[in-house]
Amino acid sequence: MGTITENINRYRASLPQGVKLCAVSKFHPISSIQEAYDTGQRIFGESRVQELLPKQQNLPADIEWHFIGHLQTNKVKYIAPFITLIHSGDSVKLLKEINSCAKKEGRVIDVLLQLHVAKEQTKSGFMPSELDDYMAGGEWRSLSNIQIRGVMGMATYTDDEELIESEFKTIRQEFEKIKRQYFPENEKFSYCSMGMSDDYPLAIACGSNIVRVGTGIFGERIY
Ligand SMILES: *Cc1c(COP(=O)(O)O)cnc(C)c1O
């Protein structure tokens, strides 16, 4: 493990063109985010609203904050004024609430549809078949204050690389299917967010174009 600056520079040099780096700063202090920012990093991912708010208030305004964790509907209003991208659009109820808070703010908020493909029941998101049904239903078309930018997913936490690979492939296939059926002409539907510190090379090989890296940049989290 190098310094934050060395780590960020290493990722930036090694990620293929077209793959965005979301630096996952949850549980790390403002000073660590500032160090990453000073290298030029602008996209940061957080997973808890109460932690994100003070960070957003005390760090430069041109940071693009991405929300990556499960988001409770009653907390959407706090991040709606500034959030750049919500990766964790994991239920119909949440999508509706993001839409309604975005409307109050006079914004259109970018969201990803989170897929549940992993074996753990604790992970949230739409099963691929549920997402197919939701998209076919068409109700999402009336949510005019959200812009669906793509999908996000996580693989099972395991050493079984074949399982991880098959899950990433499932996420990518779902991305392509939704793109083809509902957004063929819309270049904004373009993000396939998958891969974390341990599995991002495999995720990229399977078609990820946003990786969410925390530990590999900032070191171990102390909970
Ligand atoms: C914490 C988290 C990450 C980053 O995990 P690392 O293993 O530290 O890279 C990525 N995605 C989500 C959704 C997370 O909650």
JSON list of C-alpha atoms and ligand atoms in Angstrom, two decimals:
[
{"chain": "A", "resi": 1, "resn": "MET", "atom": "CA", "xyz": [0.00, 0.00, 0.00]},
{"chain": "A", "resi": 2, "resn": "GLY", "atom": "CA", "xyz": [1.38, 3.39, -0.95]},
{"chain": "A", "resi": 3, "resn": "THR", "atom": "CA", "xyz": [0.11, 6.82, 0.01]},
{"chain": "A", "resi": 4, "resn": "ILE", "atom": "CA", "xyz": [-3.30, 7.93, -1.17]},
{"chain": "A", "resi": 5, "resn": "THR", "atom": "CA", "xyz": [-1.63, 10.02, -3.86]},
{"chain": "A", "resi": 6, "resn": "GLU", "atom": "CA", "xyz": [0.44, 7.08, -5.09]},
{"chain": "A", "resi": 7, "resn": "ASN", "atom": "CA", "xyz": [-2.55, 4.78, -5.08]},
{"chain": "A", "resi": 8, "resn": "ILE", "atom": "CA", "xyz": [-4.77, 7.16, -7.01]},
{"chain": "A", "resi": 9, "resn": "ASN", "atom": "CA", "xyz": [-2.05, 7.76, -9.58]},
{"chain": "A", "resi": 10, "resn": "ARG", "atom": "CA", "xyz": [-1.54, 4.03, -9.97]},
{"chain": "A", "resi": 11, "resn": "TYR", "atom": "CA", "xyz": [-5.23, 3.44, -10.61]},
{"chain": "A", "resi": 12, "resn": "ARG", "atom": "CA", "xyz": [-5.43, 6.33, -12.99]},
{"chain": "A", "resi": 13, "resn": "ALA", "atom": "CA", "xyz": [-2.49, 5.00, -14.99]},
{"chain": "A", "resi": 14, "resn": "SER", "atom": "CA", "xyz": [-3.83, 1.46, -15.15]},
{"chain": "A", "resi": 15, "resn": "LEU", "atom": "CA", "xyz": [-7.55, 1.89, -15.80]},
{"chain": "A", "resi": 16, "resn": "PRO", "atom": "CA", "xyz": [-8.47, 1.62, -19.47]},
{"chain": "A", "resi": 17, "resn": "GLN", "atom": "CA", "xyz": [-9.73, 4.73, -21.19]},
{"chain": "A", "resi": 18, "resn": "GLY", "atom": "CA", "xyz": [-13.43, 5.16, -20.72]},
{"chain": "A", "resi": 19, "resn": "VAL", "atom": "CA", "xyz": [-13.49, 3.55, -17.27]},
{"chain": "A", "resi": 20, "resn": "LYS", "atom": "CA", "xyz": [-14.35, 6.03, -14.53]},
{"chain": "A", "resi": 21, "resn": "LEU", "atom": "CA", "xyz": [-12.89, 5.77, -11.06]},
{"chain": "A", "resi": 22, "resn": "CYS", "atom": "CA", "xyz": [-15.26, 6.37, -8.16]},
{"chain": "A", "resi": 23, "resn": "ALA", "atom": "CA", "xyz": [-13.05, 6.77, -5.07]},
{"chain": "A", "resi": 24, "resn": "VAL", "atom": "CA", "xyz": [-15.04, 5.24, -2.22]},
{"chain": "A", "resi": 25, "resn": "SER", "atom": "CA", "xyz": [-14.26, 7.42, 0.78]},
{"chain": "A", "resi": 26, "resn": "LYS", "atom": "CA", "xyz": [-16.76, 6.05, 3.31]},
{"chain": "A", "resi": 27, "resn": "PHE", "atom": "CA", "xyz": [-15.32, 5.82, 6.83]},
{"chain": "A", "resi": 28, "resn": "HIS", "atom": "CA", "xyz": [-12.29, 7.87, 5.79]},
{"chain": "A", "resi": 29, "resn": "PRO", "atom": "CA", "xyz": [-11.71, 11.41, 7.03]},
{"chain": "A", "resi": 30, "resn": "ILE", "atom": "CA", "xyz": [-12.02, 14.66, 5.15]},
{"chain": "A", "resi": 31, "resn": "SER", "atom": "CA", "xyz": [-8.22, 15.00, 5.08]},
{"chain": "A", "resi": 32, "resn": "SER", "atom": "CA", "xyz": [-7.94, 11.77, 3.06]},
{"chain": "A", "resi": 33, "resn": "ILE", "atom": "CA", "xyz": [-10.53, 12.97, 0.56]},
{"chain": "A", "resi": 34, "resn": "GLN", "atom": "CA", "xyz": [-8.71, 16.29, 0.27]},
{"chain": "A", "resi": 35, "resn": "GLU", "atom": "CA", "xyz": [-5.45, 14.46, -0.51]},
{"chain": "A", "resi": 36, "resn": "ALA", "atom": "CA", "xyz": [-7.17, 12.49, -3.28]},
{"chain": "A", "resi": 37, "resn": "TYR", "atom": "CA", "xyz": [-8.83, 15.66, -4.54]},
{"chain": "A", "resi": 38, "resn": "ASP", "atom": "CA", "xyz": [-5.44, 17.37, -4.76]},
{"chain": "A", "resi": 39, "resn": "THR", "atom": "CA", "xyz": [-4.27, 14.71, -7.22]},
{"chain": "A", "resi": 40, "resn": "GLY", "atom": "CA", "xyz": [-7.18, 15.68, -9.47]},
{"chain": "A", "resi": 41, "resn": "GLN", "atom": "CA", "xyz": [-9.71, 13.07, -8.36]},
{"chain": "A", "resi": 42, "resn": "ARG", "atom": "CA", "xyz": [-13.25, 14.49, -8.48]},
{"chain": "A", "resi": 43, "resn": "ILE", "atom": "CA", "xyz": [-15.61, 11.51, -8.13]},
{"chain": "A", "resi": 44, "resn": "PHE", "atom": "CA", "xyz": [-16.12, 10.25, -4.59]},
{"chain": "A", "resi": 45, "resn": "GLY", "atom": "CA", "xyz": [-18.50, 7.55, -3.38]},
{"chain": "A", "resi": 46, "resn": "GLU", "atom": "CA", "xyz": [-20.22, 7.50, 0.01]},
{"chain": "A", "resi": 47, "resn": "SER", "atom": "CA", "xyz": [-22.72, 5.06, 1.45]},
{"chain": "A", "resi": 48, "resn": "ARG", "atom": "CA", "xyz": [-24.23, 6.81, 4.47]},
{"chain": "A", "resi": 49, "resn": "VAL", "atom": "CA", "xyz": [-26.18, 10.06, 4.35]},
{"chain": "A", "resi": 50, "resn": "GLN", "atom": "CA", "xyz": [-25.16, 11.28, 7.82]},
{"chain": "A", "resi": 51, "resn": "GLU", "atom": "CA", "xyz": [-21.52, 10.86, 6.88]},
{"chain": "A", "resi": 52, "resn": "LEU", "atom": "CA", "xyz": [-21.82, 12.39, 3.42]},
{"chain": "A", "resi": 53, "resn": "LEU", "atom": "CA", "xyz": [-23.49, 15.64, 4.52]},
{"chain": "A", "resi": 54, "resn": "PRO", "atom": "CA", "xyz": [-20.65, 17.09, 6.61]},
{"chain": "A", "resi": 55, "resn": "LYS", "atom": "CA", "xyz": [-18.12, 15.97, 4.03]},
{"chain": "A", "resi": 56, "resn": "GLN", "atom": "CA", "xyz": [-20.03, 17.66, 1.24]},
{"chain": "A", "resi": 57, "resn": "GLN", "atom": "CA", "xyz": [-20.27, 20.86, 3.29]},
{"chain": "A", "resi": 58, "resn": "ASN", "atom": "CA", "xyz": [-16.56, 20.97, 4.13]},
{"chain": "A", "resi": 59, "resn": "LEU", "atom": "CA", "xyz": [-14.96, 19.95, 0.84]},
{"chain": "A", "resi": 60, "resn": "PRO", "atom": "CA", "xyz": [-14.67, 21.70, -2.55]},
{"chain": "A", "resi": 61, "resn": "ALA", "atom": "CA", "xyz": [-17.92, 22.31, -4.39]},
{"chain": "A", "resi": 62, "resn": "ASP", "atom": "CA", "xyz": [-16.75, 20.75, -7.65]},
{"chain": "A", "resi": 63, "resn": "ILE", "atom": "CA", "xyz": [-16.61, 17.24, -6.17]},
{"chain": "A", "resi": 64, "resn": "GLU", "atom": "CA", "xyz": [-19.04, 14.87, -7.86]},
{"chain": "A", "resi": 65, "resn": "TRP", "atom": "CA", "xyz": [-20.61, 12.90, -5.01]},
{"chain": "A", "resi": 66, "resn": "HIS", "atom": "CA", "xyz": [-21.87, 9.44, -5.87]},
{"chain": "A", "resi": 67, "resn": "PHE", "atom": "CA", "xyz": [-24.16, 7.62, -3.47]},
{"chain": "A", "resi": 68, "resn": "ILE", "atom": "CA", "xyz": [-23.36, 3.90, -3.51]},
{"chain": "A", "resi": 69, "resn": "GLY", "atom": "CA", "xyz": [-25.03, 2.34, -0.46]},
{"chain": "A", "resi": 70, "resn": "HIS", "atom": "CA", "xyz": [-28.59, 1.39, 0.36]},
{"chain": "A", "resi": 71, "resn": "LEU", "atom": "CA", "xyz": [-30.53, 4.65, 0.56]},
{"chain": "A", "resi": 72, "resn": "GLN", "atom": "CA", "xyz": [-33.51, 4.96, 2.88]},
{"chain": "A", "resi": 73, "resn": "THR", "atom": "CA", "xyz": [-36.39, 6.85, 1.31]},
{"chain": "A", "resi": 74, "resn": "ASN", "atom": "CA", "xyz": [-36.68, 9.23, 4.27]},
{"chain": "A", "resi": 75, "resn": "LYS", "atom": "CA", "xyz": [-33.10, 10.41, 3.71]},
{"chain": "A", "resi": 76, "resn": "VAL", "atom": "CA", "xyz": [-33.24, 11.17, 0.00]},
{"chain": "A", "resi": 77, "resn": "LYS", "atom": "CA", "xyz": [-34.27, 14.76, 0.63]},
{"chain": "A", "resi": 78, "resn": "TYR", "atom": "CA", "xyz": [-30.96, 15.56, 2.35]},
{"chain": "A", "resi": 79, "resn": "ILE", "atom": "CA", "xyz": [-28.80, 14.62, -0.62]},
{"chain": "A", "resi": 80, "resn": "ALA", "atom": "CA", "xyz": [-31.18, 15.65, -3.41]},
{"chain": "A", "resi": 81, "resn": "PRO", "atom": "CA", "xyz": [-29.79, 19.22, -3.61]},
{"chain": "A", "resi": 82, "resn": "PHE", "atom": "CA", "xyz": [-26.30, 18.13, -4.66]},
{"chain": "A", "resi": 83, "resn": "ILE", "atom": "CA", "xyz": [-25.89, 14.40, -5.39]},
{"chain": "A", "resi": 84, "resn": "THR", "atom": "CA", "xyz": [-24.40, 13.71, -8.85]},
{"chain": "A", "resi": 85, "resn": "LEU", "atom": "CA", "xyz": [-25.23, 10.03, -9.29]},
{"chain": "A", "resi": 86, "resn": "ILE", "atom": "CA", "xyz": [-27.10, 7.50, -7.15]},
{"chain": "A", "resi": 87, "resn": "HIS", "atom": "CA", "xyz": [-25.74, 4.02, -7.97]},
{"chain": "A", "resi": 88, "resn": "SER", "atom": "CA", "xyz": [-28.12, 2.28, -5.62]},
{"chain": "A", "resi": 89, "resn": "GLY", "atom": "CA", "xyz": [-31.55, 2.71, -7.19]},
{"chain": "A", "resi": 90, "resn": "ASP", "atom": "CA", "xyz": [-32.72, -0.56, -5.69]},
{"chain": "A", "resi": 91, "resn": "SER", "atom": "CA", "xyz": [-36.52, -0.33, -5.47]},
{"chain": "A", "resi": 92, "resn": "VAL", "atom": "CA", "xyz": [-39.50, 1.24, -7.19]},
{"chain": "A", "resi": 93, "resn": "LYS", "atom": "CA", "xyz": [-40.35, 3.13, -4.01]},
{"chain": "A", "resi": 94, "resn": "LEU", "atom": "CA", "xyz": [-36.87, 4.66, -3.87]},
{"chain": "A", "resi": 95, "resn": "LEU", "atom": "CA", "xyz": [-36.92, 5.70, -7.53]},
{"chain": "A", "resi": 96, "resn": "LYS", "atom": "CA", "xyz": [-40.23, 7.48, -6.94]},
{"chain": "A", "resi": 97, "resn": "GLU", "atom": "CA", "xyz": [-38.90, 9.26, -3.87]},
{"chain": "A", "resi": 98, "resn": "ILE", "atom": "CA", "xyz": [-35.74, 10.38, -5.69]},
{"chain": "A", "resi": 99, "resn": "ASN", "atom": "CA", "xyz": [-37.95, 11.70, -8.46]},
{"chain": "A", "resi": 100, "resn": "SER", "atom": "CA", "xyz": [-40.15, 13.62, -6.06]},
{"chain": "A", "resi": 101, "resn": "CYS", "atom": "CA", "xyz": [-37.22, 15.14, -4.13]},
{"chain": "A", "resi": 102, "resn": "ALA", "atom": "CA", "xyz": [-35.48, 16.06, -7.38]},
{"chain": "A", "resi": 103, "resn": "LYS", "atom": "CA", "xyz": [-38.64, 17.82, -8.53]},
{"chain": "A", "resi": 104, "resn": "LYS", "atom": "CA", "xyz": [-38.73, 19.90, -5.36]},
{"chain": "A", "resi": 105, "resn": "GLU", "atom": "CA", "xyz": [-35.12, 20.90, -5.97]},
{"chain": "A", "resi": 106, "resn": "GLY", "atom": "CA", "xyz": [-35.77, 21.71, -9.61]},
{"chain": "A", "resi": 107, "resn": "ARG", "atom": "CA", "xyz": [-33.23, 19.07, -10.61]},
{"chain": "A", "resi": 108, "resn": "VAL", "atom": "CA", "xyz": [-33.00, 15.93, -12.68]},
{"chain": "A", "resi": 109, "resn": "ILE", "atom": "CA", "xyz": [-31.02, 13.36, -10.68]},
{"chain": "A", "resi": 110, "resn": "ASP", "atom": "CA", "xyz": [-28.98, 10.66, -12.40]},
{"chain": "A", "resi": 111, "resn": "VAL", "atom": "CA", "xyz": [-29.59, 7.15, -11.07]},
{"chain": "A", "resi": 112, "resn": "LEU", "atom": "CA", "xyz": [-28.45, 3.62, -11.77]},
{"chain": "A", "resi": 113, "resn": "LEU", "atom": "CA", "xyz": [-30.71, 0.62, -11.39]},
{"chain": "A", "resi": 114, "resn": "GLN", "atom": "CA", "xyz": [-29.13, -1.71, -8.87]},
{"chain": "A", "resi": 115, "resn": "LEU", "atom": "CA", "xyz": [-29.26, -5.38, -9.75]},
{"chain": "A", "resi": 116, "resn": "HIS", "atom": "CA", "xyz": [-29.25, -8.18, -7.24]},
{"chain": "A", "resi": 117, "resn": "VAL", "atom": "CA", "xyz": [-27.29, -11.09, -8.70]},
{"chain": "A", "resi": 118, "resn": "ALA", "atom": "CA", "xyz": [-25.14, -12.11, -5.71]},
{"chain": "A", "resi": 119, "resn": "LYS", "atom": "CA", "xyz": [-25.91, -15.07, -3.51]},
{"chain": "A", "resi": 120, "resn": "GLU", "atom": "CA", "xyz": [-26.10, -13.02, -0.29]},
{"chain": "A", "resi": 121, "resn": "GLN", "atom": "CA", "xyz": [-29.63, -12.12, 0.72]},
{"chain": "A", "resi": 122, "resn": "THR", "atom": "CA", "xyz": [-28.32, -9.03, 2.50]},
{"chain": "A", "resi": 123, "resn": "LYS", "atom": "CA", "xyz": [-27.51, -7.33, -0.78]},
{"chain": "A", "resi": 124, "resn": "SER", "atom": "CA", "xyz": [-30.32, -5.27, -2.23]},
{"chain": "A", "resi": 125, "resn": "GLY", "atom": "CA", "xyz": [-31.51, -4.50, -5.72]},
{"chain": "A", "resi": 126, "resn": "PHE", "atom": "CA", "xyz": [-33.80, -5.78, -8.44]},
{"chain": "A", "resi": 127, "resn": "MET", "atom": "CA", "xyz": [-33.54, -9.38, -9.56]},
{"chain": "A", "resi": 128, "resn": "PRO", "atom": "CA", "xyz": [-32.99, -9.28, -13.36]},
{"chain": "A", "resi": 129, "resn": "SER", "atom": "CA", "xyz": [-36.50, -10.63, -13.99]},
{"chain": "A", "resi": 130, "resn": "GLU", "atom": "CA", "xyz": [-38.02, -8.03, -11.65]},
{"chain": "A", "resi": 131, "resn": "LEU", "atom": "CA", "xyz": [-36.19, -5.29, -13.48]},
{"chain": "A", "resi": 132, "resn": "ASP", "atom": "CA", "xyz": [-37.40, -6.63, -16.82]},
{"chain": "A", "resi": 133, "resn": "ASP", "atom": "CA", "xyz": [-40.97, -6.47, -15.54]},
{"chain": "A", "resi": 134, "resn": "TYR", "atom": "CA", "xyz": [-40.55, -2.99, -14.11]},
{"chain": "A", "resi": 135, "resn": "MET", "atom": "CA", "xyz": [-39.08, -1.64, -17.33]},
{"chain": "A", "resi": 136, "resn": "ALA", "atom": "CA", "xyz": [-41.77, -3.33, -19.43]},
{"chain": "A", "resi": 137, "resn": "GLY", "atom": "CA", "xyz": [-44.45, -1.76, -17.20]},
{"chain": "A", "resi": 138, "resn": "GLY", "atom": "CA", "xyz": [-43.29, 1.65, -18.36]},
{"chain": "A", "resi": 139, "resn": "GLU", "atom": "CA", "xyz": [-44.20, 3.55, -15.19]},
{"chain": "A", "resi": 140, "resn": "TRP", "atom": "CA", "xyz": [-40.59, 4.79, -14.98]},
{"chain": "A", "resi": 141, "resn": "ARG", "atom": "CA", "xyz": [-41.22, 6.91, -18.06]},
{"chain": "A", "resi": 142, "resn": "SER", "atom": "CA", "xyz": [-43.34, 9.27, -15.97]},
{"chain": "A", "resi": 143, "resn": "LEU", "atom": "CA", "xyz": [-40.50, 9.91, -13.49]},
{"chain": "A", "resi": 144, "resn": "SER", "atom": "CA", "xyz": [-39.34, 12.99, -15.33]},
{"chain": "A", "resi": 145, "resn": "ASN", "atom": "CA", "xyz": [-36.95, 14.21, -12.61]},
{"chain": "A", "resi": 146, "resn": "ILE", "atom": "CA", "xyz": [-34.73, 11.16, -12.69]},
{"chain": "A", "resi": 147, "resn": "GLN", "atom": "CA", "xyz": [-32.50, 10.16, -15.54]},
{"chain": "A", "resi": 148, "resn": "ILE", "atom": "CA", "xyz": [-31.70, 6.45, -15.67]},
{"chain": "A", "resi": 149, "resn": "ARG", "atom": "CA", "xyz": [-28.03, 6.30, -16.62]},
{"chain": "A", "resi": 150, "resn": "GLY", "atom": "CA", "xyz": [-27.40, 2.55, -16.44]},
{"chain": "A", "resi": 151, "resn": "VAL", "atom": "CA", "xyz": [-27.04, -0.28, -13.96]},
{"chain": "A", "resi": 152, "resn": "MET", "atom": "CA", "xyz": [-24.97, -1.15, -10.91]},
{"chain": "A", "resi": 153, "resn": "GLY", "atom": "CA", "xyz": [-24.25, -4.48, -9.33]},
{"chain": "A", "resi": 154, "resn": "MET", "atom": "CA", "xyz": [-22.08, -6.37, -6.91]},
{"chain": "A", "resi": 155, "resn": "ALA", "atom": "CA", "xyz": [-20.77, -9.89, -7.09]},
{"chain": "A", "resi": 156, "resn": "THR", "atom": "CA", "xyz": [-20.91, -12.41, -4.27]},
{"chain": "A", "resi": 157, "resn": "TYR", "atom": "CA", "xyz": [-18.16, -12.04, -1.68]},
{"chain": "A", "resi": 158, "resn": "THR", "atom": "CA", "xyz": [-16.22, -15.21, -2.47]},
{"chain": "A", "resi": 159, "resn": "ASP", "atom": "CA", "xyz": [-12.89, -16.57, -3.75]},
{"chain": "A", "resi": 160, "resn": "ASP", "atom": "CA", "xyz": [-14.73, -18.36, -6.54]},
{"chain": "A", "resi": 161, "resn": "GLU", "atom": "CA", "xyz": [-13.62, -16.32, -9.55]},
{"chain": "A", "resi": 162, "resn": "GLU", "atom": "CA", "xyz": [-15.89, -18.21, -11.92]},
{"chain": "A", "resi": 163, "resn": "LEU", "atom": "CA", "xyz": [-18.92, -17.28, -9.87]},
{"chain": "A", "resi": 164, "resn": "ILE", "atom": "CA", "xyz": [-17.85, -13.63, -9.73]},
{"chain": "A", "resi": 165, "resn": "GLU", "atom": "CA", "xyz": [-17.28, -13.60, -13.47]},
{"chain": "A", "resi": 166, "resn": "SER", "atom": "CA", "xyz": [-20.64, -15.15, -14.24]},
{"chain": "A", "resi": 167, "resn": "GLU", "atom": "CA", "xyz": [-22.37, -12.58, -12.01]},
{"chain": "A", "resi": 168, "resn": "PHE", "atom": "CA", "xyz": [-20.59, -9.68, -13.68]},
{"chain": "A", "resi": 169, "resn": "LYS", "atom": "CA", "xyz": [-21.56, -11.09, -17.06]},
{"chain": "A", "resi": 170, "resn": "THR", "atom": "CA", "xyz": [-25.18, -11.29, -15.96]},
{"chain": "A", "resi": 171, "resn": "ILE", "atom": "CA", "xyz": [-25.09, -7.63, -14.90]},
{"chain": "A", "resi": 172, "resn": "ARG", "atom": "CA", "xyz": [-23.51, -6.57, -18.19]},
{"chain": "A", "resi": 173, "resn": "GLN", "atom": "CA", "xyz": [-26.06, -8.58, -20.20]},
{"chain": "A", "resi": 174, "resn": "GLU", "atom": "CA", "xyz": [-28.89, -6.92, -18.33]},
{"chain": "A", "resi": 175, "resn": "PHE", "atom": "CA", "xyz": [-27.32, -3.53, -19.04]},
{"chain": "A", "resi": 176, "resn": "GLU", "atom": "CA", "xyz": [-27.18, -4.34, -22.75]},
{"chain": "A", "resi": 177, "resn": "LYS", "atom": "CA", "xyz": [-30.71, -5.68, -22.83]},
{"chain": "A", "resi": 178, "resn": "ILE", "atom": "CA", "xyz": [-32.18, -2.59, -21.17]},
{"chain": "A", "resi": 179, "resn": "LYS", "atom": "CA", "xyz": [-30.10, -0.37, -23.40]},
{"chain": "A", "resi": 180, "resn": "ARG", "atom": "CA", "xyz": [-31.31, -2.16, -26.52]},
{"chain": "A", "resi": 181, "resn": "GLN", "atom": "CA", "xyz": [-34.97, -2.25, -25.51]},
{"chain": "A", "resi": 182, "resn": "TYR", "atom": "CA", "xyz": [-35.47, 1.14, -23.87]},
{"chain": "A", "resi": 183, "resn": "PHE", "atom": "CA", "xyz": [-32.54, 3.48, -24.53]},
{"chain": "A", "resi": 184, "resn": "PRO", "atom": "CA", "xyz": [-31.15, 2.61, -27.97]},
{"chain": "A", "resi": 185, "resn": "GLU", "atom": "CA", "xyz": [-30.84, 6.24, -29.04]},
{"chain": "A", "resi": 186, "resn": "ASN", "atom": "CA", "xyz": [-30.11, 7.68, -25.61]},
{"chain": "A", "resi": 187, "resn": "GLU", "atom": "CA", "xyz": [-26.39, 8.09, -25.07]},
{"chain": "A", "resi": 188, "resn": "LYS", "atom": "CA", "xyz": [-26.97, 8.99, -21.41]},
{"chain": "A", "resi": 189, "resn": "PHE", "atom": "CA", "xyz": [-27.83, 5.38, -20.67]},
{"chain": "A", "resi": 190, "resn": "SER", "atom": "CA", "xyz": [-24.20, 4.35, -20.66]},
{"chain": "A", "resi": 191, "resn": "TYR", "atom": "CA", "xyz": [-23.00, 3.33, -17.19]},
{"chain": "A", "resi": 192, "resn": "CYS", "atom": "CA", "xyz": [-22.32, -0.19, -16.05]},
{"chain": "A", "resi": 193, "resn": "SER", "atom": "CA", "xyz": [-21.03, 0.22, -12.49]},
{"chain": "A", "resi": 194, "resn": "MET", "atom": "CA", "xyz": [-19.32, -2.90, -11.16]},
{"chain": "A", "resi": 195, "resn": "GLY", "atom": "CA", "xyz": [-16.05, -3.82, -9.51]},
{"chain": "A", "resi": 196, "resn": "MET", "atom": "CA", "xyz": [-14.44, -2.94, -6.17]},
{"chain": "A", "resi": 197, "resn": "SER", "atom": "CA", "xyz": [-10.87, -3.16, -4.88]},
{"chain": "A", "resi": 198, "resn": "ASP", "atom": "CA", "xyz": [-10.66, -6.95, -5.05]},
{"chain": "A", "resi": 199, "resn": "ASP", "atom": "CA", "xyz": [-12.50, -7.65, -8.26]},
{"chain": "A", "resi": 200, "resn": "TYR", "atom": "CA", "xyz": [-12.28, -4.58, -10.46]},
{"chain": "A", "resi": 201, "resn": "PRO", "atom": "CA", "xyz": [-9.96, -6.07, -13.15]},
{"chain": "A", "resi": 202, "resn": "LEU", "atom": "CA", "xyz": [-12.44, -8.87, -13.71]},
{"chain": "A", "resi": 203, "resn": "ALA", "atom": "CA", "xyz": [-15.32, -6.38, -13.68]},
{"chain": "A", "resi": 204, "resn": "ILE", "atom": "CA", "xyz": [-13.63, -4.32, -16.39]},
{"chain": "A", "resi": 205, "resn": "ALA", "atom": "CA", "xyz": [-12.99, -7.45, -18.44]},
{"chain": "A", "resi": 206, "resn": "CYS", "atom": "CA", "xyz": [-16.74, -8.13, -18.20]},
{"chain": "A", "resi": 207, "resn": "GLY", "atom": "CA", "xyz": [-17.67, -4.63, -19.38]},
{"chain": "A", "resi": 208, "resn": "SER", "atom": "CA", "xyz": [-17.70, -2.35, -16.34]},
{"chain": "A", "resi": 209, "resn": "ASN", "atom": "CA", "xyz": [-17.12, 1.33, -17.06]},
{"chain": "A", "resi": 210, "resn": "ILE", "atom": "CA", "xyz": [-17.29, 2.68, -13.49]},
{"chain": "A", "resi": 211, "resn": "VAL", "atom": "CA", "xyz": [-15.28, 0.98, -10.78]},
{"chain": "A", "resi": 212, "resn": "ARG", "atom": "CA", "xyz": [-15.89, 1.78, -7.10]},
{"chain": "A", "resi": 213, "resn": "VAL", "atom": "CA", "xyz": [-12.59, 1.50, -5.27]},
{"chain": "A", "resi": 214, "resn": "GLY", "atom": "CA", "xyz": [-12.19, 2.23, -1.57]},
{"chain": "A", "resi": 215, "resn": "THR", "atom": "CA", "xyz": [-9.61, 0.09, 0.22]},
{"chain": "A", "resi": 216, "resn": "GLY", "atom": "CA", "xyz": [-7.20, 0.09, -2.72]},
{"chain": "A", "resi": 217, "resn": "ILE", "atom": "CA", "xyz": [-6.98, 3.88, -2.51]},
{"chain": "A", "resi": 218, "resn": "PHE", "atom": "CA", "xyz": [-7.55, 4.81, 1.12]},
{"chain": "A", "resi": 219, "resn": "GLY", "atom": "CA", "xyz": [-6.50, 1.64, 2.95]},
{"chain": "A", "resi": 220, "resn": "GLU", "atom": "CA", "xyz": [-8.54, -0.47, 5.33]},
{"chain": "A", "resi": 221, "resn": "ARG", "atom": "CA", "xyz": [-11.63, 1.08, 6.84]},
{"chain": "A", "resi": 222, "resn": "ILE", "atom": "CA", "xyz": [-11.93, 1.28, 10.62]},
{"chain": "A", "resi": 223, "resn": "TYR", "atom": "CA", "xyz": [-15.59, 0.78, 11.46]},
{"chain": "B", "resi": 1, "resn": "LIG", "atom": "C1", "xyz": [-17.64, 0.00, 0.26]},
{"chain": "B", "resi": 1, "resn": "LIG", "atom": "C2", "xyz": [-18.12, -0.20, -1.13]},
{"chain": "B", "resi": 1, "resn": "LIG", "atom": "C3", "xyz": [-17.22, -0.26, -2.20]},
{"chain": "B", "resi": 1, "resn": "LIG", "atom": "C4", "xyz": [-15.72, -0.21, -2.05]},
{"chain": "B", "resi": 1, "resn": "LIG", "atom": "O1", "xyz": [-15.21, -1.40, -1.53]},
{"chain": "B", "resi": 1, "resn": "LIG", "atom": "P1", "xyz": [-13.63, -1.69, -1.44]},
{"chain": "B", "resi": 1, "resn": "LIG", "atom": "O2", "xyz": [-13.54, -3.16, -1.29]},
{"chain": "B", "resi": 1, "resn": "LIG", "atom": "O3", "xyz": [-13.13, -0.95, -0.24]},
{"chain": "B", "resi": 1, "resn": "LIG", "atom": "O4", "xyz": [-13.01, -1.20, -2.69]},
{"chain": "B", "resi": 1, "resn": "LIG", "atom": "C5", "xyz": [-17.75, -0.38, -3.48]},
{"chain": "B", "resi": 1, "resn": "LIG", "atom": "N1", "xyz": [-19.07, -0.46, -3.69]},
{"chain": "B", "resi": 1, "resn": "LIG", "atom": "C6", "xyz": [-19.96, -0.41, -2.69]},
{"chain": "B", "resi": 1, "resn": "LIG", "atom": "C7", "xyz": [-21.41, -0.49, -3.00]},
{"chain": "B", "resi": 1, "resn": "LIG", "atom": "C8", "xyz": [-19.52, -0.29, -1.38]},
{"chain": "B", "resi": 1, "resn": "LIG", "atom": "O5", "xyz": [-20.42, -0.26, -0.38]}
]
